PDB file of C-alpha atoms and ligand atoms in Angstrom:
ATOM      1  CA  MET A 843     -14.079   3.697 -23.982  1.00  0.00           C
ATOM      2  CA  THR A 844     -15.173   3.229 -27.598  1.00  0.00           C
ATOM      3  CA  GLY A 845     -17.251   0.895 -29.729  1.00  0.00           C
ATOM      4  CA  SER A 846     -14.208  -1.409 -29.941  1.00  0.00           C
ATOM      5  CA  ASP A 847     -15.196  -2.592 -26.480  1.00  0.00           C
ATOM      6  CA  TYR A 848     -17.759  -4.789 -28.209  1.00  0.00           C
ATOM      7  CA  ASP A 849     -14.797  -7.165 -28.711  1.00  0.00           C
ATOM      8  CA  GLN A 850     -14.958  -7.904 -24.974  1.00  0.00           C
ATOM      9  CA  TRP A 851     -18.603  -8.997 -24.865  1.00  0.00           C
ATOM     10  CA  ALA A 852     -19.359  -9.867 -28.477  1.00  0.00           C
ATOM     11  CA  GLU A 853     -20.928 -13.284 -27.791  1.00  0.00           C
ATOM     12  CA  ALA A 854     -23.089 -11.955 -24.928  1.00  0.00           C
ATOM     13  CA  TYR A 855     -24.244  -9.009 -27.037  1.00  0.00           C
ATOM     14  CA  ALA A 856     -25.036 -11.238 -30.033  1.00  0.00           C
ATOM     15  CA  THR A 857     -27.238 -13.425 -27.793  1.00  0.00           C
ATOM     16  CA  ALA A 858     -28.982 -10.430 -26.221  1.00  0.00           C
ATOM     17  CA  ASN A 859     -29.464  -8.923 -29.678  1.00  0.00           C
ATOM     18  CA  ALA A 860     -31.006 -12.102 -31.107  1.00  0.00           C
ATOM     19  CA  GLU A 861     -33.428 -12.653 -28.214  1.00  0.00           C
ATOM     20  CA  GLY A 862     -33.886  -9.452 -26.239  1.00  0.00           C
ATOM     21  CA  PHE A 863     -36.607  -6.864 -26.482  1.00  0.00           C
ATOM     22  CA  PHE A 864     -34.639  -3.800 -27.634  1.00  0.00           C
ATOM     23  CA  ASN A 865     -33.124  -5.371 -30.742  1.00  0.00           C
ATOM     24  CA  ALA A 866     -35.258  -8.369 -31.695  1.00  0.00           C
ATOM     25  CA  TRP A 867     -38.651  -6.851 -30.843  1.00  0.00           C
ATOM     26  CA  TYR A 868     -38.125  -3.127 -31.222  1.00  0.00           C
ATOM     27  CA  GLU A 869     -35.203  -1.810 -33.265  1.00  0.00           C
ATOM     28  CA  LYS A 870     -34.830  -4.502 -35.918  1.00  0.00           C
ATOM     29  CA  PRO A 871     -38.504  -4.923 -36.880  1.00  0.00           C
ATOM     30  CA  ALA A 872     -38.956  -1.139 -36.931  1.00  0.00           C
ATOM     31  CA  MET A 873     -35.901  -0.692 -39.156  1.00  0.00           C
ATOM     32  CA  LEU A 874     -37.003  -3.444 -41.547  1.00  0.00           C
ATOM     33  CA  ASP A 875     -40.464  -1.924 -41.676  1.00  0.00           C
ATOM     34  CA  LEU A 876     -39.006   1.489 -42.578  1.00  0.00           C
ATOM     35  CA  LEU A 877     -36.861  -0.028 -45.324  1.00  0.00           C
ATOM     36  CA  GLY A 878     -39.852  -1.745 -46.915  1.00  0.00           C
ATOM     37  CA  ASP A 879     -39.284  -3.820 -50.059  1.00  0.00           C
ATOM     38  CA  VAL A 880     -35.501  -4.163 -50.498  1.00  0.00           C
ATOM     39  CA  SER A 881     -35.479  -6.874 -53.135  1.00  0.00           C
ATOM     40  CA  GLY A 882     -32.592  -6.238 -55.555  1.00  0.00           C
ATOM     41  CA  HIS A 883     -31.340  -3.223 -53.581  1.00  0.00           C
ATOM     42  CA  ARG A 884     -27.636  -2.753 -52.775  1.00  0.00           C
ATOM     43  CA  ILE A 885     -27.433  -2.001 -49.040  1.00  0.00           C
ATOM     44  CA  LEU A 886     -24.581  -1.178 -46.663  1.00  0.00           C
ATOM     45  CA  ASP A 887     -25.078  -2.188 -43.004  1.00  0.00           C
ATOM     46  CA  ALA A 888     -22.840   0.289 -41.152  1.00  0.00           C
ATOM     47  CA  GLY A 889     -21.915  -0.976 -37.675  1.00  0.00           C
ATOM     48  CA  CYS A 890     -23.538  -4.304 -38.534  1.00  0.00           C
ATOM     49  CA  GLY A 891     -22.416  -6.035 -35.324  1.00  0.00           C
ATOM     50  CA  SER A 892     -23.156  -9.763 -35.386  1.00  0.00           C
ATOM     51  CA  GLY A 893     -25.232  -9.255 -38.535  1.00  0.00           C
ATOM     52  CA  PRO A 894     -28.898  -9.789 -37.593  1.00  0.00           C
ATOM     53  CA  THR A 895     -30.121  -6.952 -39.825  1.00  0.00           C
ATOM     54  CA  THR A 896     -27.667  -7.921 -42.583  1.00  0.00           C
ATOM     55  CA  ALA A 897     -29.116 -11.449 -42.535  1.00  0.00           C
ATOM     56  CA  ALA A 898     -32.723 -10.230 -42.554  1.00  0.00           C
ATOM     57  CA  LEU A 899     -32.023  -7.954 -45.534  1.00  0.00           C
ATOM     58  CA  ILE A 900     -30.347 -10.777 -47.459  1.00  0.00           C
ATOM     59  CA  ASP A 901     -33.408 -12.961 -46.709  1.00  0.00           C
ATOM     60  CA  ARG A 902     -35.540 -10.204 -48.252  1.00  0.00           C
ATOM     61  CA  GLY A 903     -33.540 -10.286 -51.484  1.00  0.00           C
ATOM     62  CA  ALA A 904     -31.072  -7.407 -50.958  1.00  0.00           C
ATOM     63  CA  GLN A 905     -27.392  -7.479 -51.864  1.00  0.00           C
ATOM     64  CA  VAL A 906     -25.742  -6.483 -48.584  1.00  0.00           C
ATOM     65  CA  SER A 907     -22.268  -5.438 -47.438  1.00  0.00           C
ATOM     66  CA  GLY A 908     -21.522  -4.747 -43.798  1.00  0.00           C
ATOM     67  CA  PHE A 909     -18.765  -3.468 -41.554  1.00  0.00           C
ATOM     68  CA  ASP A 910     -18.079  -3.071 -37.881  1.00  0.00           C
ATOM     69  CA  LEU A 911     -15.260  -1.739 -35.723  1.00  0.00           C
ATOM     70  CA  SER A 912     -15.236  -4.926 -33.646  1.00  0.00           C
ATOM     71  CA  ALA A 913     -13.365  -7.894 -35.152  1.00  0.00           C
ATOM     72  CA  ALA A 914     -15.165 -10.203 -32.713  1.00  0.00           C
ATOM     73  CA  MET A 915     -18.592  -9.013 -33.884  1.00  0.00           C
ATOM     74  CA  ILE A 916     -17.587  -9.448 -37.534  1.00  0.00           C
ATOM     75  CA  GLY A 917     -16.287 -12.926 -36.644  1.00  0.00           C
ATOM     76  CA  ILE A 918     -19.745 -13.890 -35.346  1.00  0.00           C
ATOM     77  CA  ALA A 919     -21.445 -12.378 -38.406  1.00  0.00           C
ATOM     78  CA  ARG A 920     -19.150 -14.358 -40.728  1.00  0.00           C
ATOM     79  CA  ARG A 921     -20.159 -17.622 -39.020  1.00  0.00           C
ATOM     80  CA  THR A 922     -23.749 -17.191 -40.206  1.00  0.00           C
ATOM     81  CA  LEU A 923     -23.022 -15.229 -43.403  1.00  0.00           C
ATOM     82  CA  PRO A 924     -19.793 -16.713 -44.798  1.00  0.00           C
ATOM     83  CA  GLU A 925     -20.499 -15.546 -48.366  1.00  0.00           C
ATOM     84  CA  THR A 926     -21.250 -11.927 -47.437  1.00  0.00           C
ATOM     85  CA  ASP A 927     -18.906  -8.933 -47.869  1.00  0.00           C
ATOM     86  CA  LEU A 928     -18.271  -8.211 -44.153  1.00  0.00           C
ATOM     87  CA  ARG A 929     -15.336  -6.062 -43.094  1.00  0.00           C
ATOM     88  CA  VAL A 930     -13.684  -4.832 -39.919  1.00  0.00           C
ATOM     89  CA  HIS A 931     -13.736  -1.073 -40.378  1.00  0.00           C
ATOM     90  CA  ASP A 932     -14.106   2.099 -38.318  1.00  0.00           C
ATOM     91  CA  LEU A 933     -16.993   4.370 -39.312  1.00  0.00           C
ATOM     92  CA  THR A 934     -14.828   7.390 -38.493  1.00  0.00           C
ATOM     93  CA  GLU A 935     -12.361   6.450 -41.266  1.00  0.00           C
ATOM     94  CA  PRO A 936     -12.920   6.766 -45.056  1.00  0.00           C
ATOM     95  CA  LEU A 937     -15.060   3.884 -46.311  1.00  0.00           C
ATOM     96  CA  PRO A 938     -13.530   1.210 -48.568  1.00  0.00           C
ATOM     97  CA  TRP A 939     -16.300   1.422 -51.199  1.00  0.00           C
ATOM     98  CA  ASP A 940     -16.559   3.520 -54.368  1.00  0.00           C
ATOM     99  CA  ASP A 941     -18.867   6.508 -54.832  1.00  0.00           C
ATOM    100  CA  ASP A 942     -22.540   5.661 -55.586  1.00  0.00           C
ATOM    101  CA  THR A 943     -22.188   1.969 -54.613  1.00  0.00           C
ATOM    102  CA  PHE A 944     -25.355   1.627 -52.511  1.00  0.00           C
ATOM    103  CA  ASP A 945     -29.087   2.328 -52.832  1.00  0.00           C
ATOM    104  CA  ALA A 946     -29.438   2.423 -49.042  1.00  0.00           C
ATOM    105  CA  VAL A 947     -27.317   2.505 -45.893  1.00  0.00           C
ATOM    106  CA  VAL A 948     -28.573   1.208 -42.552  1.00  0.00           C
ATOM    107  CA  ALA A 949     -26.866   2.611 -39.441  1.00  0.00           C
ATOM    108  CA  SER A 950     -28.600   0.853 -36.567  1.00  0.00           C
ATOM    109  CA  LEU A 951     -27.595   2.035 -33.087  1.00  0.00           C
ATOM    110  CA  VAL A 952     -24.054   2.985 -34.084  1.00  0.00           C
ATOM    111  CA  LEU A 953     -23.875   6.768 -34.613  1.00  0.00           C
ATOM    112  CA  HIS A 954     -24.391   7.466 -30.903  1.00  0.00           C
ATOM    113  CA  TYR A 955     -20.904   5.989 -30.289  1.00  0.00           C
ATOM    114  CA  VAL A 956     -19.350   8.648 -32.530  1.00  0.00           C
ATOM    115  CA  HIS A 957     -18.417  12.118 -31.263  1.00  0.00           C
ATOM    116  CA  ASP A 958     -18.080  13.951 -34.586  1.00  0.00           C
ATOM    117  CA  TRP A 959     -20.672  12.928 -37.179  1.00  0.00           C
ATOM    118  CA  SER A 960     -19.379  15.121 -40.044  1.00  0.00           C
ATOM    119  CA  GLY A 961     -16.788  12.732 -41.530  1.00  0.00           C
ATOM    120  CA  PRO A 962     -18.923   9.561 -41.163  1.00  0.00           C
ATOM    121  CA  LEU A 963     -22.029  11.203 -42.667  1.00  0.00           C
ATOM    122  CA  ALA A 964     -20.006  12.646 -45.569  1.00  0.00           C
ATOM    123  CA  GLU A 965     -18.660   9.164 -46.299  1.00  0.00           C
ATOM    124  CA  LEU A 966     -22.096   7.517 -46.053  1.00  0.00           C
ATOM    125  CA  HIS A 967     -23.407  10.177 -48.444  1.00  0.00           C
ATOM    126  CA  ARG A 968     -20.513   9.540 -50.863  1.00  0.00           C
ATOM    127  CA  VAL A 969     -21.167   5.777 -51.164  1.00  0.00           C
ATOM    128  CA  LEU A 970     -24.929   6.332 -51.693  1.00  0.00           C
ATOM    129  CA  THR A 971     -26.507   7.004 -55.070  1.00  0.00           C
ATOM    130  CA  VAL A 972     -28.280  10.354 -55.467  1.00  0.00           C
ATOM    131  CA  GLY A 973     -31.735   9.766 -54.018  1.00  0.00           C
ATOM    132  CA  GLY A 974     -30.419   6.841 -51.944  1.00  0.00           C
ATOM    133  CA  ARG A 975     -31.630   6.394 -48.376  1.00  0.00           C
ATOM    134  CA  LEU A 976     -29.775   6.503 -45.086  1.00  0.00           C
ATOM    135  CA  LEU A 977     -31.758   4.890 -42.258  1.00  0.00           C
ATOM    136  CA  VAL A 978     -30.452   5.756 -38.794  1.00  0.00           C
ATOM    137  CA  SER A 979     -31.502   4.677 -35.330  1.00  0.00           C
ATOM    138  CA  VAL A 980     -29.995   6.202 -32.192  1.00  0.00           C
ATOM    139  CA  ASN A 981     -30.737   6.476 -28.510  1.00  0.00           C
ATOM    140  CA  HIS A 982     -33.635   8.930 -28.298  1.00  0.00           C
ATOM    141  CA  PRO A 983     -32.174  12.307 -27.242  1.00  0.00           C
ATOM    142  CA  GLY A 984     -35.320  13.000 -25.193  1.00  0.00           C
ATOM    143  CA  ALA A 985     -34.436  10.131 -22.850  1.00  0.00           C
ATOM    144  CA  PHE A 986     -31.093  11.678 -21.840  1.00  0.00           C
ATOM    145  CA  PRO A 987     -32.390  14.501 -19.604  1.00  0.00           C
ATOM    146  CA  ILE A 988     -34.890  12.094 -18.020  1.00  0.00           C
ATOM    147  CA  VAL A 989     -32.234   9.505 -17.112  1.00  0.00           C
ATOM    148  CA  HIS A 990     -29.572  12.158 -16.373  1.00  0.00           C
ATOM    149  CA  PRO A 991     -31.556  15.047 -14.827  1.00  0.00           C
ATOM    150  CA  ASP A 992     -28.442  17.089 -13.966  1.00  0.00           C
ATOM    151  CA  SER A 993     -27.251  17.084 -17.570  1.00  0.00           C
ATOM    152  CA  ASP A 994     -27.419  19.799 -20.222  1.00  0.00           C
ATOM    153  CA  TYR A 995     -29.732  18.560 -23.011  1.00  0.00           C
ATOM    154  CA  PHE A 996     -28.251  21.089 -25.465  1.00  0.00           C
ATOM    155  CA  ALA A 997     -24.603  20.016 -25.095  1.00  0.00           C
ATOM    156  CA  ILE A 998     -22.967  17.108 -26.917  1.00  0.00           C
ATOM    157  CA  THR A 999     -22.092  14.998 -23.899  1.00  0.00           C
ATOM    158  CA  GLU A1000     -20.222  11.739 -23.379  1.00  0.00           C
ATOM    159  CA  TYR A1001     -21.962   9.464 -20.872  1.00  0.00           C
ATOM    160  CA  THR A1002     -21.735   5.875 -19.674  1.00  0.00           C
ATOM    161  CA  GLU A1003     -24.572   3.498 -18.759  1.00  0.00           C
ATOM    162  CA  ASP A1004     -24.572  -0.006 -17.379  1.00  0.00           C
ATOM    163  CA  TYR A1005     -26.391  -2.718 -19.387  1.00  0.00           C
ATOM    164  CA  ASP A1006     -27.074  -6.412 -18.974  1.00  0.00           C
ATOM    165  CA  PHE A1007     -26.316  -8.456 -22.101  1.00  0.00           C
ATOM    166  CA  ALA A1008     -27.636 -11.982 -21.535  1.00  0.00           C
ATOM    167  CA  GLY A1009     -26.344 -11.993 -17.939  1.00  0.00           C
ATOM    168  CA  THR A1010     -23.105 -10.108 -18.685  1.00  0.00           C
ATOM    169  CA  SER A1011     -22.897  -6.632 -17.142  1.00  0.00           C
ATOM    170  CA  VAL A1012     -21.258  -4.065 -19.439  1.00  0.00           C
ATOM    171  CA  ASP A1013     -20.608  -0.324 -19.384  1.00  0.00           C
ATOM    172  CA  LEU A1014     -21.437   1.391 -22.677  1.00  0.00           C
ATOM    173  CA  THR A1015     -20.201   4.896 -23.445  1.00  0.00           C
ATOM    174  CA  PHE A1016     -22.273   7.048 -25.790  1.00  0.00           C
ATOM    175  CA  PHE A1017     -22.448  10.617 -27.032  1.00  0.00           C
ATOM    176  CA  HIS A1018     -25.741  12.398 -26.399  1.00  0.00           C
ATOM    177  CA  ARG A1019     -26.550  15.161 -28.873  1.00  0.00           C
ATOM    178  CA  PRO A1020     -29.660  17.337 -29.056  1.00  0.00           C
ATOM    179  CA  LEU A1021     -32.094  16.902 -31.924  1.00  0.00           C
ATOM    180  CA  SER A1022     -31.041  20.238 -33.444  1.00  0.00           C
ATOM    181  CA  ALA A1023     -27.396  19.085 -33.662  1.00  0.00           C
ATOM    182  CA  MET A1024     -28.488  15.823 -35.308  1.00  0.00           C
ATOM    183  CA  SER A1025     -30.623  17.543 -37.932  1.00  0.00           C
ATOM    184  CA  MET A1026     -27.877  20.112 -38.654  1.00  0.00           C
ATOM    185  CA  SER A1027     -25.316  17.310 -39.173  1.00  0.00           C
ATOM    186  CA  PHE A1028     -27.637  15.551 -41.628  1.00  0.00           C
ATOM    187  CA  ALA A1029     -28.273  18.766 -43.573  1.00  0.00           C
ATOM    188  CA  GLU A1030     -24.578  19.682 -43.696  1.00  0.00           C
ATOM    189  CA  ALA A1031     -23.720  16.230 -45.092  1.00  0.00           C
ATOM    190  CA  GLY A1032     -26.286  16.645 -47.900  1.00  0.00           C
ATOM    191  CA  PHE A1033     -29.252  14.702 -46.533  1.00  0.00           C
ATOM    192  CA  ARG A1034     -32.911  15.673 -46.487  1.00  0.00           C
ATOM    193  CA  ILE A1035     -34.944  14.379 -43.545  1.00  0.00           C
ATOM    194  CA  ALA A1036     -37.774  12.432 -45.194  1.00  0.00           C
ATOM    195  CA  GLY A1037     -39.115  11.179 -41.870  1.00  0.00           C
ATOM    196  CA  MET A1038     -38.507  10.859 -38.148  1.00  0.00           C
ATOM    197  CA  HIS A1039     -40.036   7.893 -36.368  1.00  0.00           C
ATOM    198  CA  GLU A1040     -40.696   6.877 -32.756  1.00  0.00           C
ATOM    199  CA  PRO A1041     -42.073   3.376 -33.257  1.00  0.00           C
ATOM    200  CA  ALA A1042     -44.077   1.286 -30.840  1.00  0.00           C
ATOM    201  CA  ALA A1043     -42.973  -2.057 -29.451  1.00  0.00           C
ATOM    202  CA  HIS A1044     -43.734  -4.855 -31.910  1.00  0.00           C
ATOM    203  CA  PRO A1045     -47.296  -6.154 -31.318  1.00  0.00           C
ATOM    204  CA  ASP A1046     -46.088  -9.783 -31.081  1.00  0.00           C
ATOM    205  CA  THR A1047     -43.509  -9.067 -28.341  1.00  0.00           C
ATOM    206  CA  PRO A1048     -43.759 -11.823 -25.686  1.00  0.00           C
ATOM    207  CA  ALA A1049     -45.204 -10.174 -22.562  1.00  0.00           C
ATOM    208  CA  GLU A1050     -42.313 -11.348 -20.363  1.00  0.00           C
ATOM    209  CA  LEU A1051     -39.826  -9.409 -22.544  1.00  0.00           C
ATOM    210  CA  LEU A1052     -41.591  -6.043 -22.315  1.00  0.00           C
ATOM    211  CA  PRO A1053     -39.634  -3.550 -20.160  1.00  0.00           C
ATOM    212  CA  PRO A1054     -41.439  -2.216 -17.079  1.00  0.00           C
ATOM    213  CA  GLY A1055     -44.054   0.356 -18.045  1.00  0.00           C
ATOM    214  CA  VAL A1056     -44.196  -0.622 -21.733  1.00  0.00           C
ATOM    215  CA  GLU A1057     -47.588  -1.945 -22.825  1.00  0.00           C
ATOM    216  CA  PRO A1058     -47.985  -4.532 -25.604  1.00  0.00           C
ATOM    217  CA  ALA A1059     -47.581  -2.549 -28.865  1.00  0.00           C
ATOM    218  CA  GLY A1060     -47.107   0.522 -26.647  1.00  0.00           C
ATOM    219  CA  ARG A1061     -45.091   3.651 -27.423  1.00  0.00           C
ATOM    220  CA  PHE A1062     -42.247   4.787 -25.259  1.00  0.00           C
ATOM    221  CA  ILE A1063     -39.144   6.985 -25.538  1.00  0.00           C
ATOM    222  CA  GLY A1064     -36.605   4.416 -26.681  1.00  0.00           C
ATOM    223  CA  PHE A1065     -34.831   4.919 -29.982  1.00  0.00           C
ATOM    224  CA  LEU A1066     -35.298   7.647 -32.567  1.00  0.00           C
ATOM    225  CA  PHE A1067     -35.279   6.692 -36.263  1.00  0.00           C
ATOM    226  CA  PHE A1068     -34.382   8.947 -39.199  1.00  0.00           C
ATOM    227  CA  ASP A1069     -35.252   8.254 -42.817  1.00  0.00           C
ATOM    228  CA  LEU A1070     -32.839  10.425 -44.861  1.00  0.00           C
ATOM    229  CA  GLU A1071     -32.555  11.043 -48.574  1.00  0.00           C
ATOM    230  CA  ALA A1072     -29.140  11.693 -50.149  1.00  0.00           C
ATOM    231  CA  LEU A1073     -29.479  14.870 -52.231  1.00  0.00           C
TER     232      LEU A1073
HETATM  233  C1  SAM B 792     -25.642  -1.715 -30.443  1.00  0.00           C
HETATM  234  S1  SAM B 792     -24.576  -2.556 -31.568  1.00  0.00           S
HETATM  235  C2  SAM B 792     -25.635  -2.627 -33.001  1.00  0.00           C
HETATM  236  C3  SAM B 792     -25.204  -3.683 -33.989  1.00  0.00           C
HETATM  237  C4  SAM B 792     -26.107  -3.801 -35.220  1.00  0.00           C
HETATM  238  N1  SAM B 792     -26.198  -2.562 -35.957  1.00  0.00           N
HETATM  239  C5  SAM B 792     -27.489  -4.253 -34.822  1.00  0.00           C
HETATM  240  O1  SAM B 792     -28.417  -3.436 -34.812  1.00  0.00           O
HETATM  241  O2  SAM B 792     -27.648  -5.444 -34.505  1.00  0.00           O
HETATM  242  C6  SAM B 792     -23.423  -1.294 -31.989  1.00  0.00           C
HETATM  243  C7  SAM B 792     -22.312  -1.740 -32.921  1.00  0.00           C
HETATM  244  O3  SAM B 792     -21.607  -0.583 -33.375  1.00  0.00           O
HETATM  245  C8  SAM B 792     -20.248  -0.927 -33.501  1.00  0.00           C
HETATM  246  N2  SAM B 792     -19.446   0.297 -33.522  1.00  0.00           N
HETATM  247  C9  SAM B 792     -19.247   1.194 -32.523  1.00  0.00           C
HETATM  248  N3  SAM B 792     -18.455   2.180 -32.935  1.00  0.00           N
HETATM  249  C10 SAM B 792     -18.159   1.933 -34.235  1.00  0.00           C
HETATM  250  C11 SAM B 792     -17.363   2.598 -35.221  1.00  0.00           C
HETATM  251  N4  SAM B 792     -16.705   3.737 -34.948  1.00  0.00           N
HETATM  252  N5  SAM B 792     -17.261   2.052 -36.454  1.00  0.00           N
HETATM  253  C12 SAM B 792     -17.931   0.896 -36.757  1.00  0.00           C
HETATM  254  N6  SAM B 792     -18.693   0.216 -35.858  1.00  0.00           N
HETATM  255  C13 SAM B 792     -18.792   0.721 -34.609  1.00  0.00           C
HETATM  256  C14 SAM B 792     -19.988  -1.829 -32.296  1.00  0.00           C
HETATM  257  O4  SAM B 792     -18.807  -2.574 -32.450  1.00  0.00           O
HETATM  258  C15 SAM B 792     -21.265  -2.659 -32.284  1.00  0.00           C
HETATM  259  O5  SAM B 792     -21.146  -3.839 -33.030  1.00  0.00           O
END
């Protein structure tokens, strides 16, 4: 199973993404916070899905292009962003943009679907200007051995989990990789780790959306964020 499976549940995922805790109240606000002032910046949203981050960046004055493996997800994104450069494209293939096109790339919750990061990271580095930023969020590798206690934390491992997207039950297949493998991949592709972040839930999260055990504005092992500089 691959990321193309988002074609099967694109509408359900887009709804869950727009309203649910993990995207609307955790990942997206944290990512936008990390990006800071993007006015006038050229940004690529890699694995943009239905385009919620693309739209938020455009609202903040950025010039944004986006792509996703799923034609159905891009179809939804085009409904709300008809003027935006949005393409169906696989992150594991060479990117259809010239060298040095972007000041920043956002890769929200997409790299954990990819087994081999070397080609994708080399391509993201190529389309960034020197000094440009790559912002990545992935499933936190520290959660894997907690949820899968019989697993080997140090091995790159394919695993499947069941999720509920706005009432639709889906199986998602990811690749776990240890932190050391992530940092080595970034270094080998020519990135410097400027920061690693484990943000808290957004303070305004409605109480009924907080997952069990997560306090308002509380920290928990959810996603891990990297702020990378293209050398
Ligand atoms: C969890 S969603 C995140 C969507 C968006 N980044 C966001 O934060 O709202 C993951 C997305 O990655 C896309 N995806 C998975 N594998 C991909 C690949 N190899 N190339 C491009 N997109 C991929 C899926 O189709 C899906 O839209």
